mmCIF file of C-alpha atoms in Angstrom:
data_model
loop_
_atom_site.group_PDB
_atom_site.id
_atom_site.type_symbol
_atom_site.label_atom_id
_atom_site.label_comp_id
_atom_site.label_asym_id
_atom_site.label_seq_id
_atom_site.Cartn_x
_atom_site.Cartn_y
_atom_site.Cartn_z
ATOM 1 C CA UNK A 1 0.000 0.000 0.000
ATOM 2 C CA UNK A 2 1.037 3.599 -0.586
ATOM 3 C CA UNK A 3 2.251 5.608 2.387
ATOM 4 C CA UNK A 4 3.298 9.265 2.680
ATOM 5 C CA UNK A 5 5.907 9.838 5.367
ATOM 6 C CA UNK A 6 5.893 13.652 5.454
ATOM 7 C CA UNK A 7 2.409 14.773 4.287
ATOM 8 C CA UNK A 8 2.821 18.222 5.878
ATOM 9 C CA UNK A 9 5.246 19.116 3.062
ATOM 10 C CA UNK A 10 2.189 19.501 0.802
ATOM 11 C CA UNK A 11 1.672 22.882 2.473
ATOM 12 C CA UNK A 12 4.581 24.150 0.353
ATOM 13 C CA UNK A 13 2.691 23.515 -2.881
ATOM 14 C CA UNK A 14 1.107 27.033 -3.201
ATOM 15 C CA UNK A 15 4.305 28.802 -2.041
ATOM 16 C CA UNK A 16 5.376 30.157 -5.510
ATOM 17 C CA UNK A 17 1.876 31.519 -6.157
ATOM 18 C CA UNK A 18 1.785 33.213 -2.742
ATOM 19 C CA UNK A 19 5.171 34.817 -3.388
ATOM 20 C CA UNK A 20 4.123 36.152 -6.786
ATOM 21 C CA UNK A 21 0.813 37.343 -5.325
ATOM 22 C CA UNK A 22 1.959 39.135 -2.185
ATOM 23 C CA UNK A 23 5.661 39.867 -2.587
ATOM 24 C CA UNK A 24 6.328 42.995 -4.752
ATOM 25 C CA UNK A 25 8.542 42.679 -7.789
ATOM 26 C CA UNK A 26 12.189 43.651 -7.380
ATOM 27 C CA UNK A 27 12.948 47.267 -8.261
ATOM 28 C CA UNK A 28 16.241 48.440 -9.815
ATOM 29 C CA UNK A 29 18.536 50.078 -7.314
ATOM 30 C CA UNK A 30 21.503 52.423 -7.747
ATOM 31 C CA UNK A 31 22.158 55.400 -10.024
ATOM 32 C CA UNK A 32 20.785 55.572 -13.575
ATOM 33 C CA UNK A 33 22.524 57.057 -16.635
ATOM 34 C CA UNK A 34 20.472 59.612 -18.509
ATOM 35 C CA UNK A 35 20.779 59.377 -22.319
ATOM 36 C CA UNK A 36 18.889 62.275 -23.947
ATOM 37 C CA UNK A 37 19.247 60.830 -27.460
ATOM 38 C CA UNK A 38 17.358 57.649 -26.687
ATOM 39 C CA UNK A 39 14.013 59.376 -27.113
ATOM 40 C CA UNK A 40 14.886 60.113 -30.705
ATOM 41 C CA UNK A 41 15.574 56.521 -31.648
ATOM 42 C CA UNK A 42 13.088 54.352 -33.505
ATOM 43 C CA UNK A 43 11.195 51.996 -31.193
ATOM 44 C CA UNK A 44 11.943 49.041 -33.505
ATOM 45 C CA UNK A 45 15.662 49.510 -32.967
ATOM 46 C CA UNK A 46 15.398 49.180 -29.162
ATOM 47 C CA UNK A 47 15.884 45.744 -27.461
ATOM 48 C CA UNK A 48 12.610 43.880 -27.244
ATOM 49 C CA UNK A 49 11.225 42.852 -23.860
ATOM 50 C CA UNK A 50 9.437 39.493 -23.577
ATOM 51 C CA UNK A 51 7.368 38.010 -20.793
ATOM 52 C CA UNK A 52 7.722 34.285 -20.063
ATOM 53 C CA UNK A 53 5.512 32.099 -22.265
ATOM 54 C CA UNK A 54 2.762 29.862 -20.914
ATOM 55 C CA UNK A 55 4.743 26.739 -21.766
ATOM 56 C CA UNK A 56 7.722 28.013 -19.764
ATOM 57 C CA UNK A 57 5.492 28.828 -16.792
ATOM 58 C CA UNK A 58 3.832 25.404 -16.997
ATOM 59 C CA UNK A 59 7.275 23.802 -17.014
ATOM 60 C CA UNK A 60 8.260 25.667 -13.854
ATOM 61 C CA UNK A 61 4.991 24.674 -12.161
ATOM 62 C CA UNK A 62 5.569 21.028 -13.089
ATOM 63 C CA UNK A 63 9.114 21.113 -11.682
ATOM 64 C CA UNK A 64 7.859 22.595 -8.411
ATOM 65 C CA UNK A 65 5.076 20.015 -8.086
ATOM 66 C CA UNK A 66 7.600 17.211 -8.643
ATOM 67 C CA UNK A 67 9.919 18.652 -5.976
ATOM 68 C CA UNK A 68 7.052 18.800 -3.478
ATOM 69 C CA UNK A 69 6.057 15.219 -4.329
ATOM 70 C CA UNK A 70 9.632 14.145 -3.631
ATOM 71 C CA UNK A 71 9.642 16.116 -0.363
ATOM 72 C CA UNK A 72 6.598 14.280 1.047
ATOM 73 C CA UNK A 73 8.556 10.994 0.751
ATOM 74 C CA UNK A 74 6.099 8.609 -0.923
ATOM 75 C CA UNK A 75 6.730 4.992 0.059
ATOM 76 C CA UNK A 76 5.353 1.605 -0.841
ATOM 77 C CA UNK A 77 4.715 -0.607 2.205
ATOM 78 C CA UNK A 78 5.014 -4.364 1.742
ATOM 79 C CA UNK A 79 3.244 -7.115 3.667
ATOM 80 C CA UNK A 80 4.044 -7.356 7.411
ATOM 81 C CA UNK A 81 6.896 -9.750 8.194
ATOM 82 C CA UNK A 82 7.913 -11.163 11.583
ATOM 83 C CA UNK A 83 11.145 -9.981 13.131
ATOM 84 C CA UNK A 84 13.232 -12.667 14.812
ATOM 85 C CA UNK A 85 13.394 -11.866 18.520
ATOM 86 C CA UNK A 86 15.767 -12.961 21.263
ATOM 87 C CA UNK A 87 13.312 -14.938 23.367
ATOM 88 C CA UNK A 88 13.549 -18.534 24.542
ATOM 89 C CA UNK A 89 14.530 -21.462 22.386
ATOM 90 C CA UNK A 90 11.891 -24.127 22.894
ATOM 91 C CA UNK A 91 12.040 -27.618 21.412
ATOM 92 C CA UNK A 92 9.069 -29.980 21.387
ATOM 93 C CA UNK A 93 10.029 -33.666 21.317
ATOM 94 C CA UNK A 94 6.894 -35.660 20.462
ATOM 95 C CA UNK A 95 6.665 -39.450 20.647
ATOM 96 C CA UNK A 96 5.204 -40.863 17.398
ATOM 97 C CA UNK A 97 5.693 -44.545 18.165
ATOM 98 C CA UNK A 98 2.939 -47.053 17.458
ATOM 99 C CA UNK A 99 1.329 -46.725 20.878
ATOM 100 C CA UNK A 100 0.549 -43.037 20.243
ATOM 101 C CA UNK A 101 -2.218 -44.228 17.931
ATOM 102 C CA UNK A 102 -4.152 -45.710 20.857
ATOM 103 C CA UNK A 103 -7.663 -44.225 20.976
ATOM 104 C CA UNK A 104 -8.130 -43.909 24.724
ATOM 105 C CA UNK A 105 -8.728 -40.156 24.902
ATOM 106 C CA UNK A 106 -12.081 -38.347 25.047
ATOM 107 C CA UNK A 107 -14.192 -38.704 21.914
ATOM 108 C CA UNK A 108 -12.279 -41.809 20.777
ATOM 109 C CA UNK A 109 -9.414 -39.557 19.705
ATOM 110 C CA UNK A 110 -5.918 -40.997 19.518
ATOM 111 C CA UNK A 111 -3.193 -39.745 21.800
ATOM 112 C CA UNK A 112 -1.354 -38.138 18.889
ATOM 113 C CA UNK A 113 -4.491 -36.329 17.688
ATOM 114 C CA UNK A 114 -4.974 -34.749 21.108
ATOM 115 C CA UNK A 115 -1.307 -33.781 21.265
ATOM 116 C CA UNK A 116 -1.506 -32.184 17.825
ATOM 117 C CA UNK A 117 -4.489 -30.046 18.848
ATOM 118 C CA UNK A 118 -3.316 -28.958 22.299
ATOM 119 C CA UNK A 119 0.377 -28.592 21.473
ATOM 120 C CA UNK A 120 -0.518 -26.637 18.330
ATOM 121 C CA UNK A 121 -2.427 -24.092 20.412
ATOM 122 C CA UNK A 122 0.517 -23.911 22.820
ATOM 123 C CA UNK A 123 2.959 -23.180 19.977
ATOM 124 C CA UNK A 124 0.791 -20.348 18.653
ATOM 125 C CA UNK A 125 1.022 -18.597 22.037
ATOM 126 C CA UNK A 126 4.833 -18.647 22.079
ATOM 127 C CA UNK A 127 5.212 -15.391 20.159
ATOM 128 C CA UNK A 128 8.693 -13.964 20.564
ATOM 129 C CA UNK A 129 10.288 -17.399 21.042
ATOM 130 C CA UNK A 130 12.011 -19.738 18.634
ATOM 131 C CA UNK A 131 10.232 -23.085 18.494
ATOM 132 C CA UNK A 132 11.447 -26.336 16.963
ATOM 133 C CA UNK A 133 9.894 -29.790 16.584
ATOM 134 C CA UNK A 134 11.567 -33.184 17.072
ATOM 135 C CA UNK A 135 9.719 -36.423 16.335
ATOM 136 C CA UNK A 136 11.019 -39.631 17.839
ATOM 137 C CA UNK A 137 10.194 -43.303 17.896
ATOM 138 C CA UNK A 138 12.872 -45.899 17.307
ATOM 139 C CA UNK A 139 15.080 -42.967 16.290
ATOM 140 C CA UNK A 140 14.711 -39.173 16.519
ATOM 141 C CA UNK A 141 14.752 -36.717 13.658
ATOM 142 C CA UNK A 142 14.199 -33.014 13.197
ATOM 143 C CA UNK A 143 10.803 -32.125 11.754
ATOM 144 C CA UNK A 144 11.117 -28.329 12.121
ATOM 145 C CA UNK A 145 14.286 -26.392 13.054
ATOM 146 C CA UNK A 146 14.235 -23.581 15.584
ATOM 147 C CA UNK A 147 12.310 -20.732 14.023
ATOM 148 C CA UNK A 148 10.053 -17.812 14.889
ATOM 149 C CA UNK A 149 7.624 -18.947 12.158
ATOM 150 C CA UNK A 150 5.183 -20.577 14.571
ATOM 151 C CA UNK A 151 2.572 -21.202 11.889
ATOM 152 C CA UNK A 152 4.922 -23.472 9.942
ATOM 153 C CA UNK A 153 5.887 -25.447 13.052
ATOM 154 C CA UNK A 154 2.195 -25.989 13.810
ATOM 155 C CA UNK A 155 1.580 -27.229 10.260
ATOM 156 C CA UNK A 156 4.451 -29.713 10.540
ATOM 157 C CA UNK A 157 2.996 -30.995 13.809
ATOM 158 C CA UNK A 158 -0.443 -31.414 12.216
ATOM 159 C CA UNK A 159 1.089 -33.439 9.353
ATOM 160 C CA UNK A 160 2.791 -35.893 11.721
ATOM 161 C CA UNK A 161 1.870 -39.577 11.308
ATOM 162 C CA UNK A 162 2.136 -42.562 13.643
ATOM 163 C CA UNK A 163 5.219 -44.720 13.116
ATOM 164 C CA UNK A 164 7.022 -42.221 10.909
ATOM 165 C CA UNK A 165 10.132 -42.579 13.111
ATOM 166 C CA UNK A 166 9.691 -46.246 14.017
ATOM 167 C CA UNK A 167 7.425 -48.171 16.337
ATOM 168 C CA UNK A 168 9.616 -48.210 19.474
ATOM 169 C CA UNK A 169 10.511 -45.395 21.904
ATOM 170 C CA UNK A 170 14.032 -43.950 22.219
ATOM 171 C CA UNK A 171 13.699 -41.299 24.926
ATOM 172 C CA UNK A 172 17.429 -41.026 25.639
ATOM 173 C CA UNK A 173 18.322 -40.579 21.961
ATOM 174 C CA UNK A 174 15.634 -37.899 21.618
ATOM 175 C CA UNK A 175 17.175 -35.904 24.468
ATOM 176 C CA UNK A 176 20.684 -36.347 23.051
ATOM 177 C CA UNK A 177 19.473 -35.237 19.617
ATOM 178 C CA UNK A 178 17.868 -32.123 21.140
ATOM 179 C CA UNK A 179 21.130 -31.270 22.923
ATOM 180 C CA UNK A 180 23.035 -31.526 19.647
ATOM 181 C CA UNK A 181 20.566 -29.323 17.769
ATOM 182 C CA UNK A 182 20.612 -26.646 20.479
ATOM 183 C CA UNK A 183 24.403 -26.750 20.676
ATOM 184 C CA UNK A 184 24.735 -26.312 16.911
ATOM 185 C CA UNK A 185 22.248 -23.457 16.961
ATOM 186 C CA UNK A 186 24.143 -21.729 19.787
ATOM 187 C CA UNK A 187 27.439 -21.858 17.888
ATOM 188 C CA UNK A 188 25.761 -20.657 14.704
ATOM 189 C CA UNK A 189 23.647 -17.793 16.052
ATOM 190 C CA UNK A 190 25.386 -17.054 19.391
ATOM 191 C CA UNK A 191 22.035 -17.235 21.137
ATOM 192 C CA UNK A 192 22.077 -16.368 24.843
ATOM 193 C CA UNK A 193 18.425 -16.927 25.767
ATOM 194 C CA UNK A 194 16.937 -19.729 27.859
ATOM 195 C CA UNK A 195 16.635 -23.204 26.340
ATOM 196 C CA UNK A 196 13.754 -25.548 27.123
ATOM 197 C CA UNK A 197 12.816 -29.040 25.950
ATOM 198 C CA UNK A 198 9.267 -30.374 26.326
ATOM 199 C CA UNK A 199 9.371 -34.148 25.941
ATOM 200 C CA UNK A 200 6.037 -35.884 25.450
ATOM 201 C CA UNK A 201 5.719 -39.676 25.449
ATOM 202 C CA UNK A 202 3.312 -42.469 26.338
ATOM 203 C CA UNK A 203 5.801 -45.292 26.903
ATOM 204 C CA UNK A 204 9.128 -46.314 28.330
ATOM 205 C CA UNK A 205 12.577 -46.246 26.778
ATOM 206 C CA UNK A 206 12.936 -49.496 24.795
ATOM 207 C CA UNK A 207 15.193 -48.420 21.939
ATOM 208 C CA UNK A 208 18.183 -46.255 21.153
ATOM 209 C CA UNK A 209 21.783 -46.102 22.337
ATOM 210 C CA UNK A 210 21.801 -43.447 25.067
ATOM 211 C CA UNK A 211 20.184 -44.183 28.456
ATOM 212 C CA UNK A 212 17.606 -41.519 29.411
ATOM 213 C CA UNK A 213 19.219 -40.685 32.775
ATOM 214 C CA UNK A 214 22.659 -40.180 31.213
ATOM 215 C CA UNK A 215 21.065 -37.969 28.556
ATOM 216 C CA UNK A 216 19.385 -35.943 31.298
ATOM 217 C CA UNK A 217 22.727 -35.380 33.020
ATOM 218 C CA UNK A 218 24.196 -34.118 29.752
ATOM 219 C CA UNK A 219 21.199 -31.803 29.336
ATOM 220 C CA UNK A 220 21.728 -30.418 32.829
ATOM 221 C CA UNK A 221 25.375 -29.706 31.963
ATOM 222 C CA UNK A 222 24.158 -27.771 28.907
ATOM 223 C CA UNK A 223 21.673 -25.831 31.117
ATOM 224 C CA UNK A 224 18.753 -27.339 29.232
ATOM 225 C CA UNK A 225 15.566 -27.617 31.271
ATOM 226 C CA UNK A 226 13.358 -30.556 30.371
ATOM 227 C CA UNK A 227 9.636 -30.739 31.072
ATOM 228 C CA UNK A 228 8.375 -34.295 30.654
ATOM 229 C CA UNK A 229 4.749 -35.170 29.928
ATOM 230 C CA UNK A 230 3.273 -38.657 30.227
ATOM 231 C CA UNK A 231 0.307 -39.103 27.880
ATOM 232 C CA UNK A 232 -2.479 -41.672 27.975
ATOM 233 C CA UNK A 233 -5.399 -42.725 30.115
ATOM 234 C CA UNK A 234 -4.677 -43.444 33.746
ATOM 235 C CA UNK A 235 -4.340 -47.137 34.547
ATOM 236 C CA UNK A 236 -7.494 -48.460 36.205
ATOM 237 C CA UNK A 237 -7.832 -51.811 38.016
ATOM 238 C CA UNK A 238 -9.777 -54.335 36.015
ATOM 239 C CA UNK A 239 -11.012 -57.895 36.259
ATOM 240 C CA UNK A 240 -8.053 -59.191 34.298
ATOM 241 C CA UNK A 241 -5.484 -56.812 35.782
ATOM 242 C CA UNK A 242 -4.783 -53.185 35.004
ATOM 243 C CA UNK A 243 -5.871 -51.203 32.000
ATOM 244 C CA UNK A 244 -4.914 -47.861 30.563
ATOM 245 C CA UNK A 245 -1.350 -46.752 29.901
ATOM 246 C CA UNK A 246 0.565 -49.368 31.886
ATOM 247 C CA UNK A 247 3.730 -49.039 29.743
ATOM 248 C CA UNK A 248 4.446 -45.457 30.839
ATOM 249 C CA UNK A 249 7.696 -45.201 32.823
ATOM 250 C CA UNK A 250 6.799 -42.320 35.104
ATOM 251 C CA UNK A 251 9.779 -42.826 37.406
ATOM 252 C CA UNK A 252 12.251 -42.218 34.582
ATOM 253 C CA UNK A 253 10.351 -39.161 33.337
ATOM 254 C CA UNK A 254 10.303 -37.720 36.851
ATOM 255 C CA UNK A 255 14.062 -38.260 37.225
ATOM 256 C CA UNK A 256 14.743 -36.561 33.888
ATOM 257 C CA UNK A 257 12.737 -33.499 34.944
ATOM 258 C CA UNK A 258 14.339 -33.400 38.391
ATOM 259 C CA UNK A 259 17.913 -33.655 37.080
ATOM 260 C CA UNK A 260 17.430 -30.820 34.573
ATOM 261 C CA UNK A 261 15.406 -28.479 36.791
ATOM 262 C CA UNK A 262 12.112 -29.051 35.018
ATOM 263 C CA UNK A 263 8.879 -30.750 36.071
ATOM 264 C CA UNK A 264 6.948 -33.879 35.241
ATOM 265 C CA UNK A 265 3.265 -33.766 34.285
ATOM 266 C CA UNK A 266 0.623 -36.413 33.723
ATOM 267 C CA UNK A 267 -1.941 -35.902 30.971
ATOM 268 C CA UNK A 268 -4.732 -38.456 30.902
ATOM 269 C CA UNK A 269 -7.024 -36.554 28.526
ATOM 270 C CA UNK A 270 -7.227 -33.408 26.398
ATOM 271 C CA UNK A 271 -8.324 -31.241 29.311
ATOM 272 C CA UNK A 272 -5.442 -32.278 31.559
ATOM 273 C CA UNK A 273 -2.974 -31.878 28.682
ATOM 274 C CA UNK A 274 -4.293 -28.367 28.122
ATOM 275 C CA UNK A 275 -3.703 -27.617 31.800
ATOM 276 C CA UNK A 276 -0.162 -28.978 31.517
ATOM 277 C CA UNK A 277 0.702 -26.597 28.694
ATOM 278 C CA UNK A 278 -0.895 -23.710 30.564
ATOM 279 C CA UNK A 279 1.295 -24.554 33.546
ATOM 280 C CA UNK A 280 4.409 -24.673 31.340
ATOM 281 C CA UNK A 281 3.377 -21.325 29.885
ATOM 282 C CA UNK A 282 3.413 -19.921 33.417
ATOM 283 C CA UNK A 283 6.750 -21.497 34.300
ATOM 284 C CA UNK A 284 8.357 -20.454 31.024
ATOM 285 C CA UNK A 285 6.562 -17.276 29.926
ATOM 286 C CA UNK A 286 7.261 -15.996 26.454
ATOM 287 C CA UNK A 287 10.265 -13.712 26.797
ATOM 288 C CA UNK A 288 9.120 -11.133 24.274
ATOM 289 C CA UNK A 289 6.173 -10.172 22.163
ATOM 290 C CA UNK A 290 6.523 -11.004 18.515
ATOM 291 C CA UNK A 291 7.530 -7.954 16.544
ATOM 292 C CA UNK A 292 6.603 -7.163 12.971
ATOM 293 C CA UNK A 293 7.853 -4.781 10.374
ATOM 294 C CA UNK A 294 6.704 -3.729 6.906
ATOM 295 C CA UNK A 295 9.345 -3.435 4.168
ATOM 296 C CA UNK A 296 9.476 0.059 2.704
ATOM 297 C CA UNK A 297 10.410 1.026 -0.840
ATOM 298 C CA UNK A 298 11.240 4.717 -1.231
ATOM 299 C CA UNK A 299 9.650 6.345 -4.273
ATOM 300 C CA UNK A 300 10.921 9.930 -3.834
ATOM 301 C CA UNK A 301 13.897 9.448 -6.245
ATOM 302 C CA UNK A 302 11.488 9.192 -9.178
ATOM 303 C CA UNK A 303 9.814 12.647 -8.938
ATOM 304 C CA UNK A 304 13.115 14.168 -7.791
ATOM 305 C CA UNK A 305 15.001 12.719 -10.755
ATOM 306 C CA UNK A 306 12.296 13.896 -13.178
ATOM 307 C CA UNK A 307 12.391 17.406 -11.684
ATOM 308 C CA UNK A 308 16.164 17.576 -12.123
ATOM 309 C CA UNK A 309 15.835 16.316 -15.687
ATOM 310 C CA UNK A 310 13.222 18.990 -16.562
ATOM 311 C CA UNK A 311 15.303 21.709 -14.905
ATOM 312 C CA UNK A 312 17.900 21.451 -17.700
ATOM 313 C CA UNK A 313 15.586 22.679 -20.521
ATOM 314 C CA UNK A 314 14.089 25.196 -18.071
ATOM 315 C CA UNK A 315 17.519 26.768 -17.476
ATOM 316 C CA UNK A 316 18.345 26.820 -21.195
ATOM 317 C CA UNK A 317 14.961 28.391 -21.950
ATOM 318 C CA UNK A 318 15.534 31.014 -19.269
ATOM 319 C CA UNK A 319 18.909 32.019 -20.740
ATOM 320 C CA UNK A 320 17.433 32.282 -24.215
ATOM 321 C CA UNK A 321 14.576 34.436 -22.923
ATOM 322 C CA UNK A 322 16.943 36.809 -21.121
#
């Protein structure tokens, strides 16, 4: 859209007319030489006096209008773009193993579907932070790097599928992978903000190379706080034993959170998961509001350049007239 930075400069537009209207013409000053024989000369032999033509006046008016248009600084504003801010770096590590497809949440929704909805809303509220997404199963991999483009991270989370990273659960490798990504990002961007990992799983560590507790100790050395979330319906006694999410290793998740200075949360349904993310939002508030800017393209060189170009024939015309 068009934007005028200095609109008050338009007040200068009638300035030449006001000067010609109210300021008297310059009068000759100094002594005059009296020539008595001039009265006897033929009028045709005297130098002719000419007033400026209409074309010359129109040219001067056009030059002045162009100068005023340049003075108001016309600009073209582009679409708003987010400005990367120096808030927290927040990584979401989401378990996508086979058990995350279990439909034991409210409304027969799978665990992953609930995580996608609630975690997506949480990401959208982290304006000012850099958010990344790690998916892990048998092995971890980076789905979205750390970025301030929260909308894209949310889309990647929504597109996640069960089993895309394997059917088992490698919690320790997921933490180690997060440490590596944050370390690389620190060396690359020299980021000095807080770093947080939210690890969400519904099972126990049954794959990978690195033990979860050893990975937690490495995270603590890197000053990485880890908030662990256990997902799935709460185990209930039944006729044939226990039901619900009996595979969840809560003791390990609690130790990981304790070692790194985070907290462990239990989410048995969508409502409790929503409360977990609200609690994390309180513990780790967004460090800064997201800032936006609109690219500006200056247009004043065009009328200014045209005015300078037209001033050349105006000067030549003025000399010829004089």
